[in-house]
Short mmCIF file of N, CA and C in Angstrom, two decimals:
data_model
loop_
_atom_site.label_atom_id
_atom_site.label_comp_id
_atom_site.label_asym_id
_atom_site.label_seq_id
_atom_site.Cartn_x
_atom_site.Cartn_y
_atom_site.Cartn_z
N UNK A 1 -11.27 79.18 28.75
CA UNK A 1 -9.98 78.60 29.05
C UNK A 1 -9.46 77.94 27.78
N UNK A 2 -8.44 78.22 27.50
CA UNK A 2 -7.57 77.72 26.61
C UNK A 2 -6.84 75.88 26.64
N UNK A 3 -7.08 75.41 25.88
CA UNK A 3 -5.95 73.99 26.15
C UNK A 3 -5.23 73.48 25.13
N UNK A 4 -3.78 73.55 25.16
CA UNK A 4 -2.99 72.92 24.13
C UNK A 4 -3.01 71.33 24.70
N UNK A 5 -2.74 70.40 23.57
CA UNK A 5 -3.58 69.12 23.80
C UNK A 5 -2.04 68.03 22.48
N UNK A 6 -2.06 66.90 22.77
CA UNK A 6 -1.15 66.32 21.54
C UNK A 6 -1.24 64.64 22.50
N UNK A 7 -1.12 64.03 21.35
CA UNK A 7 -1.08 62.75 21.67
C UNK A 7 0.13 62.06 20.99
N UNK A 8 0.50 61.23 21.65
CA UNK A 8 1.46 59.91 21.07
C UNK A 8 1.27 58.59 22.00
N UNK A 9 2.11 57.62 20.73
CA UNK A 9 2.03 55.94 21.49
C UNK A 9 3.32 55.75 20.96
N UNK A 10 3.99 55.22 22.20
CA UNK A 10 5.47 55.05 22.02
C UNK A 10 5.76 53.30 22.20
N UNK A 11 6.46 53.09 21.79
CA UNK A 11 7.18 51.64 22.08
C UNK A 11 8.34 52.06 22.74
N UNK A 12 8.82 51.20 24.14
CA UNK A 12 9.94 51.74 24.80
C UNK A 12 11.06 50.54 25.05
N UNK A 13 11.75 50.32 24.86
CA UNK A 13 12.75 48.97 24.98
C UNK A 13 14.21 49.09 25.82
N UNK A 14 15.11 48.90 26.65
CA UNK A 14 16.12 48.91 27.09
C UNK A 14 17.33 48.47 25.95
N UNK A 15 16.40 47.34 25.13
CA UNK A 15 17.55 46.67 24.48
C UNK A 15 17.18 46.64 22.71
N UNK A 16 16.19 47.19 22.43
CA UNK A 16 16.16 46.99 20.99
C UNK A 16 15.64 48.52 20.72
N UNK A 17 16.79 49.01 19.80
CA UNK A 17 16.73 50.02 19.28
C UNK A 17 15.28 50.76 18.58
N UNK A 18 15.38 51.79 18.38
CA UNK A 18 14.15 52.69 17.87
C UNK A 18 14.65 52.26 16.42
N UNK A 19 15.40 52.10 15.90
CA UNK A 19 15.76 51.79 14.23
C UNK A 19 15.53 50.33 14.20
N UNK A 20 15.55 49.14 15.26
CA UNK A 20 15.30 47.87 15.08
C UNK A 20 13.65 47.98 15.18
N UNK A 21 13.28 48.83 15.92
CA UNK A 21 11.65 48.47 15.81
C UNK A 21 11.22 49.19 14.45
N UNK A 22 11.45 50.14 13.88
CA UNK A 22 11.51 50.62 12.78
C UNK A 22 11.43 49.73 11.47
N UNK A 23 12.37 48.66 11.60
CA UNK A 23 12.74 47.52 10.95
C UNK A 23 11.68 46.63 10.95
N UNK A 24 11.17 46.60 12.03
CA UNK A 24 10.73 45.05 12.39
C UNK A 24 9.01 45.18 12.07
N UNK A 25 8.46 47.00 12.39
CA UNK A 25 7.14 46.99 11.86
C UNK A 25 7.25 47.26 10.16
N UNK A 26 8.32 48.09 10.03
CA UNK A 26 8.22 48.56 8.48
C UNK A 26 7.28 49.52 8.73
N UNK A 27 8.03 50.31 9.37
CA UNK A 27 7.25 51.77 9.76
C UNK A 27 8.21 52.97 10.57
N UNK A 28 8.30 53.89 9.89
CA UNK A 28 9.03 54.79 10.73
C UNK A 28 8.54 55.72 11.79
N UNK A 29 9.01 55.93 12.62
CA UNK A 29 8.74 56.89 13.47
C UNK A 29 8.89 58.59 13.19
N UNK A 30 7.57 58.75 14.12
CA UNK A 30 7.90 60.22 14.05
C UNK A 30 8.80 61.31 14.99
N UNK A 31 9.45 60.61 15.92
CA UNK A 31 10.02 60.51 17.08
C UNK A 31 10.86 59.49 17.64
N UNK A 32 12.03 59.88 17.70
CA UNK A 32 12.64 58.20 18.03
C UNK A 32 13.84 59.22 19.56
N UNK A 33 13.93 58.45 20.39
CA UNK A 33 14.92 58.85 21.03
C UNK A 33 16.10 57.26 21.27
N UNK A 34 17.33 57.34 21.59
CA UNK A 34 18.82 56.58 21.67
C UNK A 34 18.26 56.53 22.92
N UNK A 35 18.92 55.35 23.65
CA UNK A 35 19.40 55.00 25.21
C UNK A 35 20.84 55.75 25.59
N UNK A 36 21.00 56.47 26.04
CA UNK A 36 22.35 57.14 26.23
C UNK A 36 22.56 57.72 27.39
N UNK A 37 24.02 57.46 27.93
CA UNK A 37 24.27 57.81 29.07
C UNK A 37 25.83 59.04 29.30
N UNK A 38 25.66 59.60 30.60
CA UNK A 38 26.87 60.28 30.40
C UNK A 38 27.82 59.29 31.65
N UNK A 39 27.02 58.80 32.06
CA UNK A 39 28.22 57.83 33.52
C UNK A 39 27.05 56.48 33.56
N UNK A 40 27.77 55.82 34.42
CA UNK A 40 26.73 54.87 34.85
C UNK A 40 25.67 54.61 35.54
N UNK A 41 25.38 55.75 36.22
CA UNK A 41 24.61 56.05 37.08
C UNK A 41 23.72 56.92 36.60
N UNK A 42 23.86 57.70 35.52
CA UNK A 42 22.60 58.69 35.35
C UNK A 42 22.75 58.48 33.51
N UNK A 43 21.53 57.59 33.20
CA UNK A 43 21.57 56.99 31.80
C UNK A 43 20.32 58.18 31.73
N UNK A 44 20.56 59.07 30.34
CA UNK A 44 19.59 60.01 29.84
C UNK A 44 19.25 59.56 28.41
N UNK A 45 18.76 59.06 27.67
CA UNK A 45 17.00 58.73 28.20
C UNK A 45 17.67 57.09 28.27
N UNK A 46 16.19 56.97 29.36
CA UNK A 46 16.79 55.35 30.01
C UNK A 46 15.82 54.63 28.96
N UNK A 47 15.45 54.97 28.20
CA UNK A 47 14.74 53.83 27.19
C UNK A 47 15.11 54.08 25.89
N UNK A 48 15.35 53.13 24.98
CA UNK A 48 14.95 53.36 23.27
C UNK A 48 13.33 53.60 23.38
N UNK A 49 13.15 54.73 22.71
CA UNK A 49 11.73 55.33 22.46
C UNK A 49 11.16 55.05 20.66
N UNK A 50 10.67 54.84 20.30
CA UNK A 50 10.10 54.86 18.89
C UNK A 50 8.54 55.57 19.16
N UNK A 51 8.26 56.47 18.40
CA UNK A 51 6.65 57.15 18.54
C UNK A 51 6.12 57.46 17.51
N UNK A 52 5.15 57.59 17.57
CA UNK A 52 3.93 58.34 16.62
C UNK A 52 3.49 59.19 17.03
N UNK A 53 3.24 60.25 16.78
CA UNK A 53 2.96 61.50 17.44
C UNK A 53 1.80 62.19 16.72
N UNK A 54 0.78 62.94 17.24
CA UNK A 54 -0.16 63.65 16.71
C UNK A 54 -0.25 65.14 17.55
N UNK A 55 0.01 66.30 16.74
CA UNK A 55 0.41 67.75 17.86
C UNK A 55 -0.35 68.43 16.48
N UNK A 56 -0.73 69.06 16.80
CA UNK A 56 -1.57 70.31 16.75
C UNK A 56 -3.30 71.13 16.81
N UNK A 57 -3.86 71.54 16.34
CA UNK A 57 -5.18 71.94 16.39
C UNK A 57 -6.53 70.64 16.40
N UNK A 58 -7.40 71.10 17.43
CA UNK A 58 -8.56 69.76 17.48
C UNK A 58 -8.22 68.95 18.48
N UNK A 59 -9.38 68.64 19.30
CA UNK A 59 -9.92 67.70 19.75
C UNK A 59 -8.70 66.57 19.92
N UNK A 60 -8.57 66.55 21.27
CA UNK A 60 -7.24 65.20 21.52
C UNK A 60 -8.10 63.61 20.57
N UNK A 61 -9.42 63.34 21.23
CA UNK A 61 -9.90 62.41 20.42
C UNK A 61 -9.78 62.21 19.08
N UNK A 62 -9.87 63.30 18.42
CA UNK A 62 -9.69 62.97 16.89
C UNK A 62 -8.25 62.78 16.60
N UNK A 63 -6.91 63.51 17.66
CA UNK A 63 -6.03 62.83 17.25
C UNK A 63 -5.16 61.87 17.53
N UNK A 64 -5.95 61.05 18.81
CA UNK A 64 -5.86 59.99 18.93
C UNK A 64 -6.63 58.66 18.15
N UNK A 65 -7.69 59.23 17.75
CA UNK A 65 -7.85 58.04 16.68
C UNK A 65 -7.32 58.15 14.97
N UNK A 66 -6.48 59.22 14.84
CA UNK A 66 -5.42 59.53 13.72
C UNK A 66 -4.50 58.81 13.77
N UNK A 67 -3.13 58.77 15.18
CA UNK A 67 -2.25 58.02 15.61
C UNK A 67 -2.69 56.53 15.46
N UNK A 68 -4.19 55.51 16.44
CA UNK A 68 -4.05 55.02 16.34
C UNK A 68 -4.33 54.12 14.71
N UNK A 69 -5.35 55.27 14.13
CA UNK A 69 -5.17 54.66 13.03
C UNK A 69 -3.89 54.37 11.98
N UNK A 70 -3.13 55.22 12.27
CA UNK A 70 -1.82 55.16 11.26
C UNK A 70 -1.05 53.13 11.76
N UNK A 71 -1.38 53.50 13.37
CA UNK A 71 -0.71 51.88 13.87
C UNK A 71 -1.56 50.72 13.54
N UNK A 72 -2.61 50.63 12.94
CA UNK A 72 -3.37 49.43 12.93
C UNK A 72 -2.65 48.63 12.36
N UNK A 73 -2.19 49.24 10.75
CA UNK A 73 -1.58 48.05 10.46
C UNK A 73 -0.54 47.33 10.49
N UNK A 74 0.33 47.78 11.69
CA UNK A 74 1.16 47.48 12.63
C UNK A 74 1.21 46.62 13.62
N UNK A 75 -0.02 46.40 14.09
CA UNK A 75 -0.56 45.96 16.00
C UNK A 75 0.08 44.94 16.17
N UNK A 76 -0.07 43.66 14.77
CA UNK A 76 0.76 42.51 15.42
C UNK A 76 2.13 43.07 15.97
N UNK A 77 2.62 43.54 15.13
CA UNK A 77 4.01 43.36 15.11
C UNK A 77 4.27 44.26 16.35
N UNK A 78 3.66 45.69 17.10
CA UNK A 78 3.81 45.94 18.26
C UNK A 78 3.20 44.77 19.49
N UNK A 79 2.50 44.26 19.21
CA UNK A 79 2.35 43.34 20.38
C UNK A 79 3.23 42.22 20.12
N UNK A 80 3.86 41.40 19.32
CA UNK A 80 4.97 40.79 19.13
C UNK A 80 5.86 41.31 20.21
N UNK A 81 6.42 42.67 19.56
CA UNK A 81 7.84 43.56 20.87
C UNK A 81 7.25 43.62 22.29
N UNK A 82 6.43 44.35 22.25
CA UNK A 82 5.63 43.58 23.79
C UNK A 82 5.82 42.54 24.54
N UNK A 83 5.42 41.42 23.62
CA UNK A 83 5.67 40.02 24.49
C UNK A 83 6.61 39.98 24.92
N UNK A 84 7.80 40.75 23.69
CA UNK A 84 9.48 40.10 24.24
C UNK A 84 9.93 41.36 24.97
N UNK A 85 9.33 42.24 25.63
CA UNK A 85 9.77 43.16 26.23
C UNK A 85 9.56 44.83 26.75
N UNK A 86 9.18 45.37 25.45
CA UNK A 86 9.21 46.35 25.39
C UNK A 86 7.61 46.37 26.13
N UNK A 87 7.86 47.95 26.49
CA UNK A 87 7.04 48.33 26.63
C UNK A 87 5.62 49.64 25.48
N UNK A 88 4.48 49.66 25.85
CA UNK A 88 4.01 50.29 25.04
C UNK A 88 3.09 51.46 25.51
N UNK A 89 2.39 52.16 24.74
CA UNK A 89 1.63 53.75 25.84
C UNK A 89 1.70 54.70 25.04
N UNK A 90 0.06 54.87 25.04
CA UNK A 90 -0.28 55.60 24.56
C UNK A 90 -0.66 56.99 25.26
N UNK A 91 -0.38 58.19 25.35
CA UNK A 91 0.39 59.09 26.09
C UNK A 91 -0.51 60.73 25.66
N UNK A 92 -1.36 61.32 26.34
CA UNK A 92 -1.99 61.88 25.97
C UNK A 92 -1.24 63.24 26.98
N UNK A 93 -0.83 64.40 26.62
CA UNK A 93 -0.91 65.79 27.48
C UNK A 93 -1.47 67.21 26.95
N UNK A 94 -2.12 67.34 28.17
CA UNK A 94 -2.69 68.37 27.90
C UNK A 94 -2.47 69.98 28.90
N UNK A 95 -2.39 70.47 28.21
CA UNK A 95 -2.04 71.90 29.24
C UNK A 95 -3.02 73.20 28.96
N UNK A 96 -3.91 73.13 30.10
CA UNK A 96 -5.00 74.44 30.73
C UNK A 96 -4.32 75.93 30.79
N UNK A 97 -5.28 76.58 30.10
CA UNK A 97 -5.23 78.13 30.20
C UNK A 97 -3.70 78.38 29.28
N UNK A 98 -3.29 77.63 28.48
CA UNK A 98 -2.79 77.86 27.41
C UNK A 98 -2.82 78.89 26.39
N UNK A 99 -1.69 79.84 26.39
CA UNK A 99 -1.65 81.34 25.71
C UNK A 99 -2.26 80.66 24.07
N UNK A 100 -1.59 79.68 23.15
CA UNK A 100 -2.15 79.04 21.77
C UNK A 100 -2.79 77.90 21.75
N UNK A 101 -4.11 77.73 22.71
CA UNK A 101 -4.75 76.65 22.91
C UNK A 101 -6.00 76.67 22.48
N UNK A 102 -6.80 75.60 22.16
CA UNK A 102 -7.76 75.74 21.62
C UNK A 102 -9.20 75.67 22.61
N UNK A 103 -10.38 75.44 22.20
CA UNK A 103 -11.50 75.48 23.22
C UNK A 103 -11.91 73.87 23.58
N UNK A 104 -10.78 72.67 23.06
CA UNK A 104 -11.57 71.48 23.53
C UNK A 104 -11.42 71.57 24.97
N UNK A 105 -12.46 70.58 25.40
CA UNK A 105 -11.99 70.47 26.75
C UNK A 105 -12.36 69.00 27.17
N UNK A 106 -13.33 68.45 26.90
CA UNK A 106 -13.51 66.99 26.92
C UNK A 106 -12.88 66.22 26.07
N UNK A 107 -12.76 64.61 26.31
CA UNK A 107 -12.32 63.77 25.12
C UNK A 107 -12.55 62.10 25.89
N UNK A 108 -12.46 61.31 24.97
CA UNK A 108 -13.09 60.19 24.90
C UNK A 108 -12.44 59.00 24.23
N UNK A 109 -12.52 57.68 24.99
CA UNK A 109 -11.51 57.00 23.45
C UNK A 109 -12.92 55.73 23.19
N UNK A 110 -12.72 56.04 21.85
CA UNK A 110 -13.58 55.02 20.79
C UNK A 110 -14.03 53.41 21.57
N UNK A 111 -14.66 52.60 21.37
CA UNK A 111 -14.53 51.33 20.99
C UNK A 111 -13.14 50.76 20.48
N UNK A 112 -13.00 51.47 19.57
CA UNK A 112 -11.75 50.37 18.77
C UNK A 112 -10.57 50.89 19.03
N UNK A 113 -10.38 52.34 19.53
CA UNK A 113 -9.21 52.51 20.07
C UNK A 113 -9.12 51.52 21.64
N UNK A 114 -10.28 51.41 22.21
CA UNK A 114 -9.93 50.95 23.38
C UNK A 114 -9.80 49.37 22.95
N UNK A 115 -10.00 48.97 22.06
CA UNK A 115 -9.36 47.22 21.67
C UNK A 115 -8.15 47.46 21.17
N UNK A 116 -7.54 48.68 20.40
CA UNK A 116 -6.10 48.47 19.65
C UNK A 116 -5.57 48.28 21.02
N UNK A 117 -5.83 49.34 21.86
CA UNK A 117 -4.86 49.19 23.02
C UNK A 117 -4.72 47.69 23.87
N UNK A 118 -6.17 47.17 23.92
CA UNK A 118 -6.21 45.78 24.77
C UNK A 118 -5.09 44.75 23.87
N UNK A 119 -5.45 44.72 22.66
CA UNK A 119 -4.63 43.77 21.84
C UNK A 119 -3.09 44.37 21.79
N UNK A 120 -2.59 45.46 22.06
CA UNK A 120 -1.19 45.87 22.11
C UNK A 120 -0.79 45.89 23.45
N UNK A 121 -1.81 45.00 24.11
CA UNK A 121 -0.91 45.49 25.61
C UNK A 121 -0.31 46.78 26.06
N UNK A 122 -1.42 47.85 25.56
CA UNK A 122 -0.39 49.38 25.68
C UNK A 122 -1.40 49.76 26.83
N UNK A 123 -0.45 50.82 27.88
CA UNK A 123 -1.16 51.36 29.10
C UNK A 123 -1.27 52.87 28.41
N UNK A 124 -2.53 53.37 29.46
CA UNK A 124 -2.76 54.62 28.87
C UNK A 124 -2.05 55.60 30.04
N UNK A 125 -1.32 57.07 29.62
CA UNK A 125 -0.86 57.73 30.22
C UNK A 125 -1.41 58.94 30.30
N UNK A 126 -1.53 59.75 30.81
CA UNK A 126 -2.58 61.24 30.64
C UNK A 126 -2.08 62.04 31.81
N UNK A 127 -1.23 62.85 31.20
CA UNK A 127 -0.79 64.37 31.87
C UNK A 127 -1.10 65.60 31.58
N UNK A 128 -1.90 66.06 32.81
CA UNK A 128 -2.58 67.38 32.76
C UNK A 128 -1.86 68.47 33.02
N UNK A 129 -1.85 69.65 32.58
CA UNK A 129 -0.99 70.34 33.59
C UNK A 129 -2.04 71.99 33.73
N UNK A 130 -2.25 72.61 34.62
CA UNK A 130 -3.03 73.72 34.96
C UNK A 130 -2.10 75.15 34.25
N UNK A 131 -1.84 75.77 34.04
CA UNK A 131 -0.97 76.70 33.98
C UNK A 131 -1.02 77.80 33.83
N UNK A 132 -2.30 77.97 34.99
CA UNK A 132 -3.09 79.34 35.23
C UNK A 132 -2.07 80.27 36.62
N UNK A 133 -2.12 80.83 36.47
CA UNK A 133 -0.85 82.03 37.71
C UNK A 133 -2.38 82.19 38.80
#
């Protein structure tokens, strides 16, 4: 069985931009999405997003401790936005029986990834998807 696999940790805010958090770690994103709406009722995307992203070949573990290493020297300053709001999540998907996927199939998070996250107040997210006929 095949599995395409990619990780990211996003900061998500209603009210402070993906270019203000940008600012405020002194770090750019690899992914940023706007809060934008077409009416008042159906706001597409309902958050400012800022991310780090890790996509391609290997083991989700190794590129989750890539991502979180790039944020270490960041953490205060994401748990700072935290306190005042935002939210944080680290965001793992993976998709089974994948036509360009590779052979991982297990994965694991570190010791110290599992403290970046305690000290960032970030929740973990993990979407599987089967996509065998």
């Amino acid at each position: 069985m095949k599995v395409h696999q990619y990780c990211s940790f996003a900061l998500k805010s209603e009210t402070v931009s993906a270019g203000e958090i940008s600012a405020r770690l002194g770090m750019q994103p690899d992914e940023a999405l706007v809060l934008g709406s077409r009416s008042a009722e159906h706001r597409l995307p309902r958050m400012h997003t800022w991310k780090v992203t890790h996509r391609g070949p290997g083991p989700v573990d190794d590129q989750i401790e890539s991502v979180i290493g790039r944020l270490a020297p960041v953490r205060p300053g994401i748990r700072k936005l935290v306190d005042e709001g935002a939210s944080a999540v680290l965001q793992v998907v993976r998709y089974f029986h994948h036509r360009d996927g590779g052979e991982e199939f297990g994965w694991h998070l570190s010791p110290a990834v599992l403290a970046f996250l305690t000290e960032a107040a970030a929740a973990l997210d993990v979407d599987e998807y089967d996509l065998s006929e």
